[in-house]
Every structure is written in C-alpha cells, then in structure tokens.
C-alpha cells in the first residue's frame, strides 16, 4: 500500500484530523477551516465526545478521534475497564446516525480488555489503534482504485458535503491517468462543509472545480454540465439504502431524473440494519438554520428545523463503492 497522506488535501492528513500530546487529544477544528487552522483540546474522552457532537470534526473525522481517544483513556486510566466502557459509550452516542464509529469501538474494546494481561498495556493499546488507522488507510486506497474507474474524461462530477478520503484519492488517481474533469461542490448549508472543506481542498490540490449553492444542482444537470454524482455516506444498509448529509436525497432525485449515475462510497454495510425503520436520524439545534457563520438570517420568532441526514432509497443508487468493488 502506498502512503496516501501525500495524495490527500491537508485537512485529511492524520495530524490535521487529530493528534495526541501524551494524555491530551488535539482535534482539528473543522468549524473554522479554512479561515483558521487550529485545534480543539480535549482533556479527556468526554470532552472528545462533546467535540464530536458539537461538530468540531465531521465526516470520517469522528472515527479517527474516537480511535485516538482509546489511547488517551489508557494513558489516563490504565487498566480500568469501567473507564473504557464509559468512554466507548460516550463516543458512540456522540453522533448516533453514523454507526461505523460505534461498531468499531465495540470491536476494539474487546481487544483492549484482552490486553489487560499484557505487561506493557499502554504500548499494546497504541499498537491496536495504529494498526486500525493503517487498516482504514488501506481500505480508502482500495476503494479509490474502484472509484477512479467510474470517472471518465471530461466528466462533470457532483458531490455533496465533504466526500472524505476515498473520493479525493479517486479523483487524484483519475487525474494521474490523464483524465480531465470538473468537480461541482454545493455549499452544504447550514455548516457549509462543501464551501469550506470540499471546495477549499479541491482548490488546494489544483482540481478544476466550481462552488455552487445548494439550489443550483438541477440547473447544472439540466445544462449537461454534471454527468456523475459521487458522495461519501454516513451509513449503508443491507438493502443498499444509504444515509448521507441532508441535501443528498434531492440531488439523487435530480440525478435519477437526468439519468445520471449515483455512486456513494462506503467502507462497510451495517448488517444490523435491514431498512430505514432501523435508522435513527439525528436532529440538531434549529437555531443553526437561522444563522450564517454566526450571523442571523431571520428574526428570532421564525421557527426552523434541522435534520442532519437524508435517507436515499436503493432505487436511486447506481452502485456502492466498497473495498471489495462496486456493489450494485
């Protein structure tokens, strides 16, 4: 496996997502990126969980923060089973819709409890976590090998929110093969991840791109400027239904109308969830809808509502890009 760090935008480098200063965790603050590049300091696992809940890090970031938090627990509490169980519970509840983090933490908890018998326990936990981080890099790399094959010369590619590692690796590898294309990034209200994270990363890496508002997608599809739709997903179900950032559904419907294929990237399917009735959609504070970077956009009396995620039915999904190939 190649070192993928050099192929990714800065915001996806391990040390930018999060890094340990022995028993404290520094989390890259995506809320202020790219205007500021600073870290939120989590002094314990509960502050790390709170940071995840409060959108300090998003997308694939919470998984990496959660994994490093296991090392923080070990360094602060040693062989304390209660500390690990409470920490894993707090992290798992921080963002309930995306279950990847919770599933992975529970798997690793078993390995860590077994390591209590090891003389150098902390070293063992560090090894367990670093192996898992390397494994995810390997999975991102594999997924991008399939993702790049879906990109053709002169494509107009739409994404949504921040599409994370596998998408950026896919477009990097497609460009290395001599393919020319343009990426369209909707701004993604109300947190503007598309504007602040995706578009800024595309500009950093020198990709042809356009930042557009969330309500321009149908227009550009109708004009023939967009002919592929590719996103990350927060959750993939056994029936090929996917869950992703709010706004993904309307874009998938438009893509279906214009016969544009939709390819989401997913590391794994949640085999415990059969269909949409098993999905918990997270709702955030409605006040966030009435703000634009902290500036009010309407009066206090206005009512708002903010579901974080869309459920996209499988009939709108052309194929899911996984580490084992494109599953259709």
CSV table of N, CA and C in Angstrom, one decimal, residues 49-207:
chain,number,residue,atom,x,y,z
A,49,UNK,N,-15.8,13.4,23.1
A,49,UNK,CA,-17.1,13.0,22.7
A,49,UNK,C,-18.0,14.3,22.4
A,50,UNK,N,-17.8,15.3,23.3
A,50,UNK,CA,-18.6,16.5,23.2
A,50,UNK,C,-18.1,17.3,21.9
A,51,UNK,N,-16.8,17.2,21.6
A,51,UNK,CA,-16.3,17.9,20.4
A,51,UNK,C,-16.9,17.2,19.2
A,52,UNK,N,-17.0,15.9,19.2
A,52,UNK,CA,-17.6,15.2,18.0
A,52,UNK,C,-19.1,15.7,17.9
A,53,UNK,N,-19.8,15.7,19.0
A,53,UNK,CA,-21.2,16.1,19.0
A,53,UNK,C,-21.4,17.5,18.5
A,54,UNK,N,-20.5,18.4,18.9
A,54,UNK,CA,-20.6,19.8,18.5
A,54,UNK,C,-19.9,20.2,17.2
A,55,UNK,N,-19.6,19.2,16.4
A,55,UNK,CA,-19.2,19.4,15.0
A,55,UNK,C,-17.8,20.0,14.9
A,56,UNK,N,-17.0,19.8,15.9
A,56,UNK,CA,-15.6,20.2,15.8
A,56,UNK,C,-14.9,19.4,14.7
A,57,UNK,N,-15.2,18.1,14.6
A,57,UNK,CA,-14.8,17.3,13.5
A,57,UNK,C,-16.0,16.6,12.9
A,58,UNK,N,-16.0,16.3,11.6
A,58,UNK,CA,-17.2,15.7,10.9
A,58,UNK,C,-16.8,14.7,10.0
A,59,UNK,N,-17.8,14.0,9.3
A,59,UNK,CA,-17.5,13.0,8.3
A,59,UNK,C,-16.7,11.8,8.9
A,60,UNK,N,-15.5,11.6,8.3
A,60,UNK,CA,-14.7,10.5,8.8
A,60,UNK,C,-13.9,10.9,10.0
A,61,UNK,N,-13.8,12.2,10.3
A,61,UNK,CA,-13.0,12.7,11.5
A,61,UNK,C,-13.4,12.0,12.8
A,62,UNK,N,-14.7,11.9,13.2
A,62,UNK,CA,-15.0,11.3,14.4
A,62,UNK,C,-14.5,9.9,14.7
A,63,UNK,N,-14.4,9.1,13.6
A,63,UNK,CA,-13.8,7.8,13.8
A,63,UNK,C,-12.4,7.8,14.2
A,64,UNK,N,-11.6,8.7,13.6
A,64,UNK,CA,-10.2,8.8,13.9
A,64,UNK,C,-10.0,9.4,15.4
A,65,UNK,N,-10.8,10.4,15.7
A,65,UNK,CA,-10.8,11.0,17.0
A,65,UNK,C,-11.2,9.9,18.1
A,66,UNK,N,-12.2,9.1,17.8
A,66,UNK,CA,-12.6,8.1,18.7
A,66,UNK,C,-11.5,7.0,18.9
A,67,UNK,N,-10.8,6.6,17.9
A,67,UNK,CA,-9.7,5.6,18.0
A,67,UNK,C,-8.6,6.2,18.8
A,68,UNK,N,-8.2,7.4,18.6
A,68,UNK,CA,-7.1,8.0,19.4
A,68,UNK,C,-7.6,8.2,20.8
A,69,UNK,N,-8.8,8.4,21.0
A,69,UNK,CA,-9.4,8.6,22.4
A,69,UNK,C,-9.1,7.3,23.3
A,70,UNK,N,-9.1,6.2,22.6
A,70,UNK,CA,-8.8,4.9,23.3
A,70,UNK,C,-7.4,5.0,23.9
A,71,UNK,N,-6.4,5.6,23.2
A,71,UNK,CA,-5.1,5.7,23.7
A,71,UNK,C,-5.1,6.7,24.9
A,72,UNK,N,-5.9,7.8,24.8
A,72,UNK,CA,-6.0,8.8,25.8
A,72,UNK,C,-6.5,8.1,27.1
A,73,UNK,N,-7.5,7.3,27.0
A,73,UNK,CA,-8.1,6.6,28.1
A,73,UNK,C,-7.0,5.7,28.8
A,74,UNK,N,-6.3,5.0,28.0
A,74,UNK,CA,-5.3,4.1,28.5
A,74,UNK,C,-4.2,4.9,29.3
A,75,UNK,N,-3.8,6.0,28.7
A,75,UNK,CA,-2.7,6.8,29.4
A,75,UNK,C,-3.2,7.5,30.7
A,76,UNK,N,-4.5,7.8,30.7
A,76,UNK,CA,-5.0,8.5,31.9
A,76,UNK,C,-5.5,7.5,33.0
A,77,UNK,N,-6.0,6.4,32.5
A,77,UNK,CA,-6.7,5.5,33.5
A,77,UNK,C,-6.1,4.1,33.6
A,78,UNK,N,-5.1,3.8,32.8
A,78,UNK,CA,-4.5,2.4,32.8
A,78,UNK,C,-5.5,1.3,32.6
A,79,UNK,N,-5.4,0.2,33.3
A,79,UNK,CA,-6.3,-0.9,33.1
A,79,UNK,C,-7.6,-0.8,33.9
A,80,UNK,N,-8.4,0.2,33.5
A,80,UNK,CA,-9.6,0.5,34.2
A,80,UNK,C,-10.8,0.2,33.2
A,81,UNK,N,-11.4,-1.0,33.4
A,81,UNK,CA,-12.4,-1.4,32.5
A,81,UNK,C,-13.6,-0.5,32.5
A,82,UNK,N,-14.0,0.0,33.6
A,82,UNK,CA,-15.1,1.0,33.7
A,82,UNK,C,-14.8,2.2,32.9
A,83,UNK,N,-13.6,2.7,32.9
A,83,UNK,CA,-13.2,3.9,32.2
A,83,UNK,C,-13.4,3.7,30.7
A,84,UNK,N,-12.9,2.5,30.2
A,84,UNK,CA,-13.0,2.2,28.8
A,84,UNK,C,-14.5,2.0,28.4
A,85,UNK,N,-15.3,1.4,29.2
A,85,UNK,CA,-16.7,1.1,28.8
A,85,UNK,C,-17.4,2.5,28.8
A,86,UNK,N,-17.2,3.3,29.7
A,86,UNK,CA,-17.9,4.6,29.8
A,86,UNK,C,-17.4,5.5,28.6
A,87,UNK,N,-16.2,5.4,28.3
A,87,UNK,CA,-15.6,6.2,27.2
A,87,UNK,C,-16.2,5.8,25.9
A,88,UNK,N,-16.2,4.5,25.7
A,88,UNK,CA,-16.8,4.0,24.4
A,88,UNK,C,-18.2,4.3,24.3
A,89,UNK,N,-19.0,4.3,25.4
A,89,UNK,CA,-20.4,4.6,25.3
A,89,UNK,C,-20.6,6.1,25.0
A,90,UNK,N,-19.8,7.0,25.6
A,90,UNK,CA,-19.9,8.4,25.3
A,90,UNK,C,-19.6,8.7,23.9
A,91,UNK,N,-18.6,8.1,23.4
A,91,UNK,CA,-18.2,8.4,22.0
A,91,UNK,C,-19.2,7.9,21.0
A,92,UNK,N,-19.7,6.7,21.3
A,92,UNK,CA,-20.7,6.1,20.4
A,92,UNK,C,-22.0,6.8,20.3
A,93,UNK,N,-22.4,7.5,21.4
A,93,UNK,CA,-23.6,8.3,21.4
A,93,UNK,C,-23.5,9.7,20.8
A,94,UNK,N,-22.2,10.1,20.5
A,94,UNK,CA,-22.0,11.5,20.1
A,94,UNK,C,-22.6,11.8,18.8
A,95,UNK,N,-22.6,10.9,17.8
A,95,UNK,CA,-23.3,11.0,16.5
A,95,UNK,C,-24.0,9.7,16.2
A,96,UNK,N,-25.3,9.6,16.6
A,96,UNK,CA,-26.0,8.3,16.5
A,96,UNK,C,-26.3,7.8,15.2
A,97,UNK,N,-26.4,8.6,14.1
A,97,UNK,CA,-26.8,8.1,12.8
A,97,UNK,C,-25.7,7.3,12.2
A,98,UNK,N,-24.5,7.8,12.2
A,98,UNK,CA,-23.3,7.0,11.6
A,98,UNK,C,-22.9,6.0,12.6
A,99,UNK,N,-23.1,4.7,12.4
A,99,UNK,CA,-22.8,3.7,13.3
A,99,UNK,C,-21.4,3.0,13.2
A,100,UNK,N,-20.7,3.5,12.2
A,100,UNK,CA,-19.4,2.9,11.9
A,100,UNK,C,-18.5,3.0,13.2
A,101,UNK,N,-18.5,4.2,13.7
A,101,UNK,CA,-17.6,4.5,14.9
A,101,UNK,C,-18.0,3.6,16.1
A,102,UNK,N,-19.3,3.5,16.4
A,102,UNK,CA,-19.8,2.7,17.5
A,102,UNK,C,-19.4,1.2,17.3
A,103,UNK,N,-19.6,0.7,16.0
A,103,UNK,CA,-19.3,-0.7,15.8
A,103,UNK,C,-17.8,-1.0,15.9
A,104,UNK,N,-17.0,-0.1,15.4
A,104,UNK,CA,-15.6,-0.2,15.5
A,104,UNK,C,-15.1,-0.2,17.0
A,105,UNK,N,-15.6,0.8,17.7
A,105,UNK,CA,-15.2,0.9,19.1
A,105,UNK,C,-15.5,-0.3,19.9
A,106,UNK,N,-16.7,-0.9,19.7
A,106,UNK,CA,-17.1,-2.1,20.4
A,106,UNK,C,-16.2,-3.3,20.1
A,107,UNK,N,-15.8,-3.3,18.8
A,107,UNK,CA,-14.9,-4.4,18.4
A,107,UNK,C,-13.5,-4.3,19.1
A,108,UNK,N,-13.0,-3.0,19.1
A,108,UNK,CA,-11.7,-2.8,19.7
A,108,UNK,C,-11.7,-2.9,21.2
A,109,UNK,N,-12.9,-2.6,21.8
A,109,UNK,CA,-13.0,-2.7,23.3
A,109,UNK,C,-12.7,-4.1,23.7
A,110,UNK,N,-13.1,-5.1,23.0
A,110,UNK,CA,-12.9,-6.5,23.3
A,110,UNK,C,-11.4,-6.8,23.2
A,111,UNK,N,-10.7,-6.2,22.2
A,111,UNK,CA,-9.2,-6.5,22.1
A,111,UNK,C,-8.5,-5.8,23.2
A,112,UNK,N,-8.9,-4.6,23.6
A,112,UNK,CA,-8.3,-3.8,24.7
A,112,UNK,C,-8.4,-4.5,26.0
A,113,UNK,N,-9.6,-5.1,26.3
A,113,UNK,CA,-9.8,-5.8,27.6
A,113,UNK,C,-8.9,-7.0,27.6
A,114,UNK,N,-8.7,-7.7,26.5
A,114,UNK,CA,-7.8,-8.8,26.5
A,114,UNK,C,-6.4,-8.4,26.8
A,115,UNK,N,-6.1,-7.2,26.4
A,115,UNK,CA,-4.7,-6.7,26.5
A,115,UNK,C,-4.4,-6.3,28.0
A,116,UNK,N,-5.4,-6.4,28.9
A,116,UNK,CA,-5.1,-6.1,30.3
A,116,UNK,C,-4.1,-7.1,30.9
A,117,UNK,N,-3.9,-8.2,30.2
A,117,UNK,CA,-3.0,-9.2,30.7
A,117,UNK,C,-1.5,-8.9,30.2
A,118,UNK,N,-1.4,-7.9,29.3
A,118,UNK,CA,-0.1,-7.6,28.8
A,118,UNK,C,0.7,-6.7,29.7
A,119,UNK,N,2.0,-7.0,29.9
A,119,UNK,CA,2.8,-6.2,30.9
A,119,UNK,C,2.9,-4.7,30.4
A,120,UNK,N,3.1,-4.5,29.1
A,120,UNK,CA,3.1,-3.2,28.6
A,120,UNK,C,1.8,-2.8,27.9
A,121,UNK,N,0.8,-2.6,28.8
A,121,UNK,CA,-0.6,-2.4,28.3
A,121,UNK,C,-0.7,-1.2,27.4
A,122,UNK,N,-0.2,-0.1,27.8
A,122,UNK,CA,-0.4,1.2,27.0
A,122,UNK,C,0.2,1.0,25.6
A,123,UNK,N,1.4,0.4,25.6
A,123,UNK,CA,2.0,0.1,24.3
A,123,UNK,C,1.1,-0.7,23.4
A,124,UNK,N,0.5,-1.7,24.0
A,124,UNK,CA,-0.4,-2.6,23.3
A,124,UNK,C,-1.6,-1.8,22.8
A,125,UNK,N,-2.2,-0.9,23.5
A,125,UNK,CA,-3.3,-0.1,23.1
A,125,UNK,C,-2.9,0.7,21.9
A,126,UNK,N,-1.7,1.4,22.0
A,126,UNK,CA,-1.2,2.2,20.9
A,126,UNK,C,-1.1,1.4,19.6
A,127,UNK,N,-0.6,0.2,19.8
A,127,UNK,CA,-0.4,-0.7,18.6
A,127,UNK,C,-1.7,-1.1,18.0
A,128,UNK,N,-2.7,-1.4,18.9
A,128,UNK,CA,-4.0,-1.8,18.4
A,128,UNK,C,-4.6,-0.6,17.6
A,129,UNK,N,-4.5,0.6,18.1
A,129,UNK,CA,-5.1,1.7,17.4
A,129,UNK,C,-4.4,2.1,16.1
A,130,UNK,N,-3.1,2.1,16.2
A,130,UNK,CA,-2.3,2.4,15.0
A,130,UNK,C,-2.5,1.4,13.9
A,131,UNK,N,-2.7,0.1,14.2
A,131,UNK,CA,-3.0,-0.9,13.2
A,131,UNK,C,-4.3,-0.6,12.6
A,132,UNK,N,-5.3,-0.2,13.4
A,132,UNK,CA,-6.6,0.1,12.9
A,132,UNK,C,-6.6,1.3,11.9
A,133,UNK,N,-5.9,2.3,12.3
A,133,UNK,CA,-5.8,3.5,11.5
A,133,UNK,C,-5.1,3.2,10.1
A,134,UNK,N,-4.1,2.3,10.2
A,134,UNK,CA,-3.4,1.9,9.0
A,134,UNK,C,-4.3,1.1,8.1
A,135,UNK,N,-5.2,0.3,8.7
A,135,UNK,CA,-6.1,-0.6,8.0
A,135,UNK,C,-7.1,0.3,7.3
A,136,UNK,N,-7.6,1.4,7.9
A,136,UNK,CA,-8.5,2.2,7.2
A,136,UNK,C,-7.9,3.0,6.1
A,137,UNK,N,-6.6,3.4,6.2
A,137,UNK,CA,-5.9,3.9,5.1
A,137,UNK,C,-5.9,2.9,3.9
A,138,UNK,N,-5.7,1.7,4.2
A,138,UNK,CA,-5.6,0.6,3.2
A,138,UNK,C,-7.0,0.5,2.5
A,139,UNK,N,-8.1,0.6,3.3
A,139,UNK,CA,-9.4,0.5,2.8
A,139,UNK,C,-9.7,1.7,1.9
A,140,UNK,N,-9.4,2.9,2.3
A,140,UNK,CA,-9.6,4.1,1.5
A,140,UNK,C,-8.9,3.9,0.1
A,141,UNK,N,-7.6,3.4,0.2
A,141,UNK,CA,-6.8,3.2,-1.0
A,141,UNK,C,-7.5,2.2,-2.0
A,142,UNK,N,-8.0,1.1,-1.4
A,142,UNK,CA,-8.7,0.1,-2.2
A,142,UNK,C,-9.9,0.7,-2.9
A,143,UNK,N,-10.7,1.4,-2.1
A,143,UNK,CA,-12.0,1.9,-2.6
A,143,UNK,C,-11.7,2.9,-3.8
A,144,UNK,N,-10.6,3.7,-3.6
A,144,UNK,CA,-10.3,4.6,-4.7
A,144,UNK,C,-9.9,4.0,-6.0
A,145,UNK,N,-9.3,2.8,-5.9
A,145,UNK,CA,-8.9,2.0,-7.1
A,145,UNK,C,-10.2,1.7,-7.9
A,146,UNK,N,-11.3,1.5,-7.2
A,146,UNK,CA,-12.5,1.2,-7.9
A,146,UNK,C,-13.2,2.6,-8.3
A,147,UNK,N,-13.1,3.5,-7.4
A,147,UNK,CA,-13.7,4.8,-7.7
A,147,UNK,C,-13.2,5.5,-8.9
A,148,UNK,N,-11.9,5.4,-9.1
A,148,UNK,CA,-11.3,6.1,-10.3
A,148,UNK,C,-11.8,5.5,-11.6
A,149,UNK,N,-12.2,4.2,-11.6
A,149,UNK,CA,-12.6,3.6,-12.9
A,149,UNK,C,-14.0,4.2,-13.3
A,150,UNK,N,-14.7,4.8,-12.3
A,150,UNK,CA,-16.0,5.3,-12.6
A,150,UNK,C,-16.0,6.7,-13.2
A,151,UNK,N,-14.8,7.3,-13.2
A,151,UNK,CA,-14.6,8.7,-13.7
A,151,UNK,C,-14.1,8.6,-15.2
A,152,UNK,N,-14.7,9.3,-16.1
A,152,UNK,CA,-14.3,9.3,-17.5
A,152,UNK,C,-13.8,10.7,-17.8
A,153,UNK,N,-13.1,10.8,-18.9
A,153,UNK,CA,-12.5,12.0,-19.4
A,153,UNK,C,-13.7,13.0,-19.7
A,154,UNK,N,-13.5,14.2,-19.3
A,154,UNK,CA,-14.4,15.3,-19.5
A,154,UNK,C,-15.7,15.2,-18.6
A,155,UNK,N,-15.7,14.4,-17.6
A,155,UNK,CA,-16.8,14.3,-16.7
A,155,UNK,C,-17.0,15.6,-15.9
A,156,UNK,N,-18.3,15.9,-15.6
A,156,UNK,CA,-18.7,16.9,-14.6
A,156,UNK,C,-19.2,16.1,-13.4
A,157,UNK,N,-18.5,16.2,-12.3
A,157,UNK,CA,-18.8,15.3,-11.1
A,157,UNK,C,-19.4,16.2,-10.0
A,158,UNK,N,-20.6,15.8,-9.6
A,158,UNK,CA,-21.2,16.5,-8.4
A,158,UNK,C,-20.9,15.7,-7.1
A,159,UNK,N,-20.6,16.4,-6.1
A,159,UNK,CA,-20.5,15.7,-4.8
A,159,UNK,C,-21.4,16.4,-3.8
A,160,UNK,N,-21.5,16.0,-2.5
A,160,UNK,CA,-22.3,16.6,-1.5
A,160,UNK,C,-21.5,16.6,-0.2
A,161,UNK,N,-21.6,17.7,0.5
A,161,UNK,CA,-20.9,17.9,1.8
A,161,UNK,C,-19.4,17.7,1.6
A,162,UNK,N,-18.7,16.9,2.5
A,162,UNK,CA,-17.3,16.6,2.4
A,162,UNK,C,-17.1,15.2,2.1
A,163,UNK,N,-16.7,14.8,0.9
A,163,UNK,CA,-16.7,13.4,0.5
A,163,UNK,C,-15.6,12.5,1.0
A,164,UNK,N,-14.7,13.1,1.8
A,164,UNK,CA,-13.7,12.3,2.5
A,164,UNK,C,-12.6,11.6,1.6
A,165,UNK,N,-11.8,10.7,2.3
A,165,UNK,CA,-10.6,10.2,1.7
A,165,UNK,C,-10.8,9.5,0.3
A,166,UNK,N,-11.7,8.6,0.2
A,166,UNK,CA,-11.8,7.8,-1.0
A,166,UNK,C,-12.2,8.6,-2.2
A,167,UNK,N,-13.0,9.6,-2.0
A,167,UNK,CA,-13.3,10.4,-3.2
A,167,UNK,C,-12.1,11.2,-3.7
A,168,UNK,N,-11.4,11.8,-2.7
A,168,UNK,CA,-10.2,12.6,-3.1
A,168,UNK,C,-9.1,11.7,-3.7
A,169,UNK,N,-9.0,10.5,-3.2
A,169,UNK,CA,-8.0,9.6,-3.8
A,169,UNK,C,-8.4,9.1,-5.2
A,170,UNK,N,-9.7,9.0,-5.4
A,170,UNK,CA,-10.3,8.5,-6.7
A,170,UNK,C,-10.0,9.6,-7.7
A,171,UNK,N,-10.3,10.9,-7.4
A,171,UNK,CA,-10.1,11.9,-8.4
A,171,UNK,C,-8.6,12.2,-8.6
A,172,UNK,N,-7.8,12.0,-7.6
A,172,UNK,CA,-6.3,12.1,-7.7
A,172,UNK,C,-5.8,11.1,-8.7
A,173,UNK,N,-6.2,9.8,-8.5
A,173,UNK,CA,-5.7,8.7,-9.4
A,173,UNK,C,-6.3,8.9,-10.8
A,174,UNK,N,-7.5,9.4,-10.9
A,174,UNK,CA,-8.1,9.6,-12.3
A,174,UNK,C,-7.3,10.6,-13.0
A,175,UNK,N,-6.9,11.7,-12.3
A,175,UNK,CA,-6.1,12.7,-12.9
A,175,UNK,C,-4.7,12.2,-13.3
A,176,UNK,N,-4.1,11.4,-12.5
A,176,UNK,CA,-2.8,10.8,-12.8
A,176,UNK,C,-2.9,9.9,-14.0
A,177,UNK,N,-4.1,9.4,-14.3
A,177,UNK,CA,-4.2,8.6,-15.6
A,177,UNK,C,-4.5,9.5,-16.8
A,178,UNK,N,-4.5,10.8,-16.6
A,178,UNK,CA,-4.7,11.7,-17.7
A,178,UNK,C,-6.1,12.1,-18.0
A,179,UNK,N,-7.0,11.8,-17.1
A,179,UNK,CA,-8.4,12.2,-17.2
A,179,UNK,C,-8.6,13.6,-16.8
A,180,UNK,N,-9.4,14.3,-17.6
A,180,UNK,CA,-9.7,15.7,-17.3
A,180,UNK,C,-11.2,15.8,-16.9
A,181,UNK,N,-11.5,16.5,-15.8
A,181,UNK,CA,-12.9,16.5,-15.3
A,181,UNK,C,-13.0,17.8,-14.4
A,182,UNK,N,-14.3,18.1,-14.1
A,182,UNK,CA,-14.6,19.2,-13.2
A,182,UNK,C,-15.5,18.7,-12.1
A,183,UNK,N,-15.2,19.2,-10.9
A,183,UNK,CA,-16.0,18.8,-9.7
A,183,UNK,C,-16.9,20.0,-9.3
A,184,UNK,N,-18.1,19.7,-9.1
A,184,UNK,CA,-19.1,20.7,-8.6
A,184,UNK,C,-19.4,20.4,-7.1
A,185,UNK,N,-19.2,21.4,-6.3
A,185,UNK,CA,-19.4,21.3,-4.8
A,185,UNK,C,-20.4,22.2,-4.3
A,186,UNK,N,-21.6,21.7,-4.0
A,186,UNK,CA,-22.6,22.6,-3.4
A,186,UNK,C,-22.2,23.0,-2.0
A,187,UNK,N,-22.6,24.2,-1.6
A,187,UNK,CA,-22.0,24.8,-0.3
A,187,UNK,C,-22.4,24.0,0.9
A,188,UNK,N,-23.5,23.3,1.0
A,188,UNK,CA,-24.0,22.5,2.1
A,188,UNK,C,-24.3,23.3,3.3
A,189,UNK,N,-25.4,24.0,3.3
A,189,UNK,CA,-25.9,24.7,4.4
A,189,UNK,C,-26.4,23.7,5.5
A,190,UNK,N,-26.4,24.0,6.8
A,190,UNK,CA,-26.0,25.3,7.3
A,190,UNK,C,-24.6,25.4,7.8
A,191,UNK,N,-23.8,24.3,7.7
A,191,UNK,CA,-22.4,24.3,8.2
A,191,UNK,C,-21.4,24.6,7.1
A,192,UNK,N,-21.9,24.6,5.8
A,192,UNK,CA,-21.0,25.0,4.7
A,192,UNK,C,-19.8,24.1,4.5
A,193,UNK,N,-20.0,22.8,4.8
A,193,UNK,CA,-18.8,21.9,4.6
A,193,UNK,C,-18.4,21.8,3.1
A,194,UNK,N,-19.3,21.9,2.2
A,194,UNK,CA,-19.0,21.9,0.8
A,194,UNK,C,-18.1,23.1,0.4
A,195,UNK,N,-18.5,24.3,1.0
A,195,UNK,CA,-17.7,25.5,0.7
A,195,UNK,C,-16.4,25.5,1.4
A,196,UNK,N,-16.4,25.2,2.7
A,196,UNK,CA,-15.2,25.4,3.5
A,196,UNK,C,-14.2,24.3,3.4
A,197,UNK,N,-14.8,23.0,3.3
A,197,UNK,CA,-13.9,21.9,3.3
A,197,UNK,C,-13.6,21.3,1.9
A,198,UNK,N,-14.7,21.0,1.2
A,198,UNK,CA,-14.6,20.4,-0.1
A,198,UNK,C,-14.0,21.3,-1.2
A,199,UNK,N,-14.6,22.5,-1.4
A,199,UNK,CA,-14.1,23.4,-2.4
A,199,UNK,C,-12.7,23.9,-2.0
A,200,UNK,N,-12.4,24.1,-0.8
A,200,UNK,CA,-11.1,24.6,-0.4
A,200,UNK,C,-10.0,23.5,-0.6
A,201,UNK,N,-10.4,22.2,-0.4
A,201,UNK,CA,-9.5,21.1,-0.7
A,201,UNK,C,-9.3,20.9,-2.2
A,202,UNK,N,-10.3,21.0,-3.0
A,202,UNK,CA,-10.2,20.9,-4.4
A,202,UNK,C,-9.2,22.0,-4.9
A,203,UNK,N,-9.4,23.2,-4.4
A,203,UNK,CA,-8.5,24.3,-4.8
A,203,UNK,C,-7.1,24.1,-4.4
A,204,UNK,N,-6.9,23.6,-3.2
A,204,UNK,CA,-5.5,23.2,-2.7
A,204,UNK,C,-4.8,22.2,-3.6
A,205,UNK,N,-5.6,21.2,-4.1
A,205,UNK,CA,-5.0,20.2,-4.9
A,205,UNK,C,-5.0,20.5,-6.4
A,206,UNK,N,-5.5,21.6,-6.8
A,206,UNK,CA,-5.4,22.1,-8.1
A,206,UNK,C,-6.4,21.4,-9.1
A,207,UNK,N,-7.5,20.9,-8.6
A,207,UNK,CA,-8.5,20.4,-9.4
A,207,UNK,C,-9.4,21.4,-10.0
